[in-house]
Short mmCIF file of N, CA and C in Angstrom, two decimals:
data_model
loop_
_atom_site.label_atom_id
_atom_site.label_comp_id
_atom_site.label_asym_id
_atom_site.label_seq_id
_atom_site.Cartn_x
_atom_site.Cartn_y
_atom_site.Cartn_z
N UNK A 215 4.70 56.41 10.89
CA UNK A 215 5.32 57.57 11.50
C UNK A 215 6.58 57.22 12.29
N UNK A 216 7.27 56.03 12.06
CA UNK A 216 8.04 55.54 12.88
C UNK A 216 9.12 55.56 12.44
N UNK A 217 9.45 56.60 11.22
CA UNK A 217 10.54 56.43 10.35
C UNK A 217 11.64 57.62 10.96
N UNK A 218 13.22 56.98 10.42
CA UNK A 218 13.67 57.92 11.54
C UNK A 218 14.09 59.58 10.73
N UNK A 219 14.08 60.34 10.71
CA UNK A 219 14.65 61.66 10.20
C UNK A 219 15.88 61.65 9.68
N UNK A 220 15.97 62.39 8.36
CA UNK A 220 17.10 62.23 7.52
C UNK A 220 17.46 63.77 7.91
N UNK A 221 18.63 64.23 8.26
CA UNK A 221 19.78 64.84 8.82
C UNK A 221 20.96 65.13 8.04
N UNK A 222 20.74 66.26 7.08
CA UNK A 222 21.95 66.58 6.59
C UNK A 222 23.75 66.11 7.18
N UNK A 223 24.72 66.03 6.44
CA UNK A 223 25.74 65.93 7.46
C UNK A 223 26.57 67.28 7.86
N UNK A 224 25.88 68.03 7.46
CA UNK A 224 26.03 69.30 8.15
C UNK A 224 26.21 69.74 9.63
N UNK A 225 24.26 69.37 9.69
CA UNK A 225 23.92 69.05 10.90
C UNK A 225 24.47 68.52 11.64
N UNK A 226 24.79 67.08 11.66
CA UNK A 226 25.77 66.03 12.30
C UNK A 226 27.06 66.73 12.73
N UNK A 227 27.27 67.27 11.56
CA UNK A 227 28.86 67.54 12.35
C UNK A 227 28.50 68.56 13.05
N UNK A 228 27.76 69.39 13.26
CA UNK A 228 27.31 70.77 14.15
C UNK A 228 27.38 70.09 15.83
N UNK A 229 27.03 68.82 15.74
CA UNK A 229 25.71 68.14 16.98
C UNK A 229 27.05 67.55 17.35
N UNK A 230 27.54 66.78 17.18
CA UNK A 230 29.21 66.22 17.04
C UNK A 230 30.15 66.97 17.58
N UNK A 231 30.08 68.23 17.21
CA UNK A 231 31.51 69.12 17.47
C UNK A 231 30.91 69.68 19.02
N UNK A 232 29.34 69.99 18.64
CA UNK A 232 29.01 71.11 19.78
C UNK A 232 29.10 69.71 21.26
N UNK A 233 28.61 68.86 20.95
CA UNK A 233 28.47 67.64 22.14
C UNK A 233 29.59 67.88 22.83
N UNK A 234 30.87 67.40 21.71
CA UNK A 234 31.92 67.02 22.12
C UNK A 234 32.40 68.45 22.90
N UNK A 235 32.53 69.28 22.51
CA UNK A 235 33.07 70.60 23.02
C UNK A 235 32.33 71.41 24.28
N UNK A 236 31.07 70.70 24.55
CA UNK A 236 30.24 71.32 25.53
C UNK A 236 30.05 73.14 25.18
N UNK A 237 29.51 73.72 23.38
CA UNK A 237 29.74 75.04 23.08
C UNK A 237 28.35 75.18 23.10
N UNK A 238 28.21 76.46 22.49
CA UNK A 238 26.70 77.08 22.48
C UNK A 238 25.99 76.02 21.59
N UNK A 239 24.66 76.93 21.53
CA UNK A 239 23.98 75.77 20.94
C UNK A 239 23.68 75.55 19.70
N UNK A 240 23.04 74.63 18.95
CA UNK A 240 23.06 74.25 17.78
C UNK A 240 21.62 74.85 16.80
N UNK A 241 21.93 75.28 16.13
CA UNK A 241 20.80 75.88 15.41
C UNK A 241 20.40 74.63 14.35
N UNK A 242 19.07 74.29 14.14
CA UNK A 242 18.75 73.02 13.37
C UNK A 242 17.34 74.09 12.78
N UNK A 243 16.97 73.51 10.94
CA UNK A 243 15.61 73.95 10.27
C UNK A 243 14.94 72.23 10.47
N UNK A 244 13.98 72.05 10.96
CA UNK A 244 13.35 70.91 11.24
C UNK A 244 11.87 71.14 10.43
N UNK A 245 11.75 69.90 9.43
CA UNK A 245 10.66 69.78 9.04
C UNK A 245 9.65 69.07 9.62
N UNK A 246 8.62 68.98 9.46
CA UNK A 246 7.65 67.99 10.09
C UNK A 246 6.77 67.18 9.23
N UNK A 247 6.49 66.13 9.37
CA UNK A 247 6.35 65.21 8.75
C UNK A 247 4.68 65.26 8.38
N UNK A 248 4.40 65.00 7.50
CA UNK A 248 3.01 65.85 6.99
C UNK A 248 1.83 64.57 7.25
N UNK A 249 1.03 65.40 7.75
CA UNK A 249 -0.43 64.04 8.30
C UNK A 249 -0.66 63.46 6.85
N UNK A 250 -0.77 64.44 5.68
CA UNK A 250 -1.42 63.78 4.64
C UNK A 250 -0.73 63.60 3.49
N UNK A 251 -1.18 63.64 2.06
CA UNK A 251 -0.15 63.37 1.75
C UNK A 251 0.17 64.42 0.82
N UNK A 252 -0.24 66.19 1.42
CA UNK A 252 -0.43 67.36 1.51
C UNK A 252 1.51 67.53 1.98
N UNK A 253 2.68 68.35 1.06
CA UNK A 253 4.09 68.50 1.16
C UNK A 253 3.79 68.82 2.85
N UNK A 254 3.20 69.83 3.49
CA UNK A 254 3.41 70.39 4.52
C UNK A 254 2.13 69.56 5.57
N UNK A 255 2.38 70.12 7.18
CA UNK A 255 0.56 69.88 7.52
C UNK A 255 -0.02 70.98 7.72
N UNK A 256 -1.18 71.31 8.43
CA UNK A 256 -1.69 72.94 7.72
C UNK A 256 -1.27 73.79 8.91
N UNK A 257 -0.95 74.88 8.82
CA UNK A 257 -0.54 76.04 9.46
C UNK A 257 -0.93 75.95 10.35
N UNK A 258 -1.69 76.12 11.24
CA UNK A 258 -2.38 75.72 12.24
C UNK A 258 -1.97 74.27 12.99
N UNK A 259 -2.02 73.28 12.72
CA UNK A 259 -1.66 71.97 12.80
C UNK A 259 0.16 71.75 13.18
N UNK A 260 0.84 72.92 11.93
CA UNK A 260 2.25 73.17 12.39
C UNK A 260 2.66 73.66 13.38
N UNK A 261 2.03 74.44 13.82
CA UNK A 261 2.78 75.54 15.33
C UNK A 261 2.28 74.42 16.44
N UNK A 262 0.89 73.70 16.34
CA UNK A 262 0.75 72.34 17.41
C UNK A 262 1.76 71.56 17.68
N UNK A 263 2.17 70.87 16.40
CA UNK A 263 2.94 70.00 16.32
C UNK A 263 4.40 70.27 17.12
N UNK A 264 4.59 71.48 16.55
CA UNK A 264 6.22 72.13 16.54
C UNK A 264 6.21 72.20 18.09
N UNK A 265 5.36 72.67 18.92
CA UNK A 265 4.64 72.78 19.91
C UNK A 265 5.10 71.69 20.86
N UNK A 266 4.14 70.54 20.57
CA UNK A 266 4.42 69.60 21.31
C UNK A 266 5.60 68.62 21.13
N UNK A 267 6.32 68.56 19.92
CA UNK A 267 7.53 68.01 19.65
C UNK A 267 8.79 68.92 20.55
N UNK A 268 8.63 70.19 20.68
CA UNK A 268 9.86 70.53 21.92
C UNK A 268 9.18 70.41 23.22
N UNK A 269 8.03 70.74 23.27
CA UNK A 269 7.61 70.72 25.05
C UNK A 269 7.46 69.59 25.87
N UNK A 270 7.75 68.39 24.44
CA UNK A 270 7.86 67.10 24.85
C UNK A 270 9.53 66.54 25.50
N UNK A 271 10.42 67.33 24.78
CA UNK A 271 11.72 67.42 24.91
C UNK A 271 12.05 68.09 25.92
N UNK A 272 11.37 69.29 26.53
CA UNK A 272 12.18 69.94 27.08
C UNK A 272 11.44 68.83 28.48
N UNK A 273 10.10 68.84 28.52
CA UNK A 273 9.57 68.15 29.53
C UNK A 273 10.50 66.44 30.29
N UNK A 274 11.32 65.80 29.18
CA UNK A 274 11.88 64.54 29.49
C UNK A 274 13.48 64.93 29.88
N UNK A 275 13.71 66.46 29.30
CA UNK A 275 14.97 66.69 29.45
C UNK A 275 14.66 67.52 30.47
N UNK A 276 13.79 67.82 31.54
CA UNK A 276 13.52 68.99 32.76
C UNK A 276 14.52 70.06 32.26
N UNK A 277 14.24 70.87 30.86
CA UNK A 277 14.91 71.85 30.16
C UNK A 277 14.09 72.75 30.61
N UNK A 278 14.80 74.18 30.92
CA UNK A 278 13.43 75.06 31.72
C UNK A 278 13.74 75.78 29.71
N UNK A 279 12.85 76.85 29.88
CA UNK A 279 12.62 77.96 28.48
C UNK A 279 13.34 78.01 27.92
N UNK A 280 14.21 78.90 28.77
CA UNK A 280 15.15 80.16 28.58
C UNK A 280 16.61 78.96 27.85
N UNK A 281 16.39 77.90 27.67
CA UNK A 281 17.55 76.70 27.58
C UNK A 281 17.36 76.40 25.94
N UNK A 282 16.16 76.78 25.50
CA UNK A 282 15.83 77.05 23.98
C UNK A 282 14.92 77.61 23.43
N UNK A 283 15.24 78.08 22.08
CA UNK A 283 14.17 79.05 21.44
C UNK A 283 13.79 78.16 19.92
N UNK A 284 13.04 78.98 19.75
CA UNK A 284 11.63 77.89 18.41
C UNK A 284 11.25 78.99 17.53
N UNK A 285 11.41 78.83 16.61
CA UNK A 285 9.97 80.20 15.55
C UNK A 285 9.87 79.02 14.82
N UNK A 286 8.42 79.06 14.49
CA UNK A 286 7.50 77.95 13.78
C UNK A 286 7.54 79.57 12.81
N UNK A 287 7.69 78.13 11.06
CA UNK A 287 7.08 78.97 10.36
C UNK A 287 5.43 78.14 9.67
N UNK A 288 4.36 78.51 10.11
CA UNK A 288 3.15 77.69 9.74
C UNK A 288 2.82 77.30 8.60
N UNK A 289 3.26 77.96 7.70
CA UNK A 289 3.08 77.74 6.15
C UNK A 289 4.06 76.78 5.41
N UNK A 290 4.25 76.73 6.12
CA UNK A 290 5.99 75.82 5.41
C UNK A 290 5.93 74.66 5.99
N UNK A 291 5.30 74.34 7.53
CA UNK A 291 5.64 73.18 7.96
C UNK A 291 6.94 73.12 8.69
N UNK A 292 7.81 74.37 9.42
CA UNK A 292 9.38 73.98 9.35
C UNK A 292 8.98 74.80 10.40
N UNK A 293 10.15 74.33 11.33
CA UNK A 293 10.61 75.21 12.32
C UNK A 293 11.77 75.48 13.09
N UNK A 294 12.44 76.41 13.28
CA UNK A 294 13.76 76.39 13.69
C UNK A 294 14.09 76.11 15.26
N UNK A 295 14.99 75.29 15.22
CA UNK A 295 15.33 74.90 17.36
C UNK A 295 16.59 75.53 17.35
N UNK A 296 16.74 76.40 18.11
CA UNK A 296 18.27 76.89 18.48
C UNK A 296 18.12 76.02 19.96
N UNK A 297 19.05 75.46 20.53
CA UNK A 297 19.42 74.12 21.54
C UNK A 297 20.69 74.09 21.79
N UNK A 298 20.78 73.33 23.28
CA UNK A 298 22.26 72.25 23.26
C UNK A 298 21.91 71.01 22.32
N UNK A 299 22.80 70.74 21.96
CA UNK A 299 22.87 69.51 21.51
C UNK A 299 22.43 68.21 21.26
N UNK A 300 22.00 67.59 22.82
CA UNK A 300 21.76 66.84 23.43
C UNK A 300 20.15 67.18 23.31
N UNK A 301 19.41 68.24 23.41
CA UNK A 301 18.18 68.40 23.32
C UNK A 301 18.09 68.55 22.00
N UNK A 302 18.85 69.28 21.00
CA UNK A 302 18.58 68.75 19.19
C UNK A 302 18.28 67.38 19.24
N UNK A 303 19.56 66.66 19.54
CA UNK A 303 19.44 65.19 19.23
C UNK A 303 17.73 64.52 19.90
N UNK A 304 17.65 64.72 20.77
CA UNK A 304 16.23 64.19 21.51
C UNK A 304 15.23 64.80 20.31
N UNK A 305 15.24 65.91 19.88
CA UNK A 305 14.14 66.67 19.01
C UNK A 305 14.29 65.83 17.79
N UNK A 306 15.15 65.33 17.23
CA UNK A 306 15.64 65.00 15.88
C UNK A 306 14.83 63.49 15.72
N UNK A 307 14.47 62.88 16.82
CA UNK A 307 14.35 61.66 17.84
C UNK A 307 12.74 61.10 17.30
N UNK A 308 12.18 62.65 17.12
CA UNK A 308 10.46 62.39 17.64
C UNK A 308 10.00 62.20 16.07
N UNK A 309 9.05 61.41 16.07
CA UNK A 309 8.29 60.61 15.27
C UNK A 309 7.50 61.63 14.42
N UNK A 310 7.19 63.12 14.67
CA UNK A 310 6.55 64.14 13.95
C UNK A 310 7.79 65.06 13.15
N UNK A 311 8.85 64.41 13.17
CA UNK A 311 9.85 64.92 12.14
C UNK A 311 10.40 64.26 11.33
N UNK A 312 10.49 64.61 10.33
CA UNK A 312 10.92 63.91 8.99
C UNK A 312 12.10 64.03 8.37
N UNK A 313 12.37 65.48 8.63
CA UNK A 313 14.03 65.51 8.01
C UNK A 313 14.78 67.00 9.03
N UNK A 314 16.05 67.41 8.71
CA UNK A 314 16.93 68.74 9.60
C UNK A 314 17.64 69.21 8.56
N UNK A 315 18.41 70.38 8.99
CA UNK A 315 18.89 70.47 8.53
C UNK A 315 19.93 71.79 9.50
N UNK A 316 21.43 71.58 8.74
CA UNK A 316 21.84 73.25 10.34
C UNK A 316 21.56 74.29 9.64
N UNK A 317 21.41 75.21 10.17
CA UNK A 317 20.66 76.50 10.20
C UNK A 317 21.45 77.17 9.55
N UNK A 318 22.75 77.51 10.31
CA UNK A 318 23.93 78.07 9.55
C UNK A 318 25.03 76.83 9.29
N UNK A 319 26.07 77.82 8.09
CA UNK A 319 26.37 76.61 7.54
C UNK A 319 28.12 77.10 7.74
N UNK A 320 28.98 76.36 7.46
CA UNK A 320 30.28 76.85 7.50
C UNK A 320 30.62 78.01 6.62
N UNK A 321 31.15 79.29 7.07
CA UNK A 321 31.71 80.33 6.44
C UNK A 321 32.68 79.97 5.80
#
């Protein structure tokens, strides 16, 4: 589980521009890395995970709520972080994610 998350360069340049510019925040689709060897982990198991992978972030980053938003989708395994930057990057970080991707993409 120690493998690090593969990150579109989409993403990157989102996390890059927004850092550098101090702008709103970064919308990332984050997968999670599956207990078995089941594509997703089970619905239930996802909203945990998704769960404790930001409350772990916001907890090291003393991020209060209102500083980011989450919708777990349970069936899929995926969940979306709208964030600064700096708390994507920490999320991108944790060992229960596997790959990102940005949310929106250049018009």
């Amino acid at each position: 589980m120690s493998r690090k998350a593969r990150v579109d360069p989409e993403l990157r340049r989102q996390l890059s521009d927004a850092a550098a510019a101090g702008t709103a925040p970064v919308e990332a689709v984050l997968r999670l890395r599956p207990t078995t060897r089941s594509a997703a982990p089970p619905p239930a198991l996802t909203r945990d995970l998704a769960e404790l992978v930001v409350g772990r972030v916001a907890e090291e980053l003393a991020a209060a709520a209102d500083q980011y938003d989450v919708n777990v989708f349970p069936n899929l395994g995926y969940f979306v972080l709208s964030a600064p930057a700096g708390f994507v990057e920490r999320v991108l970080a944790q060992p229960e994610v596997a790959s990102a991707s940005a949310n929106r993409r250049r018009g």
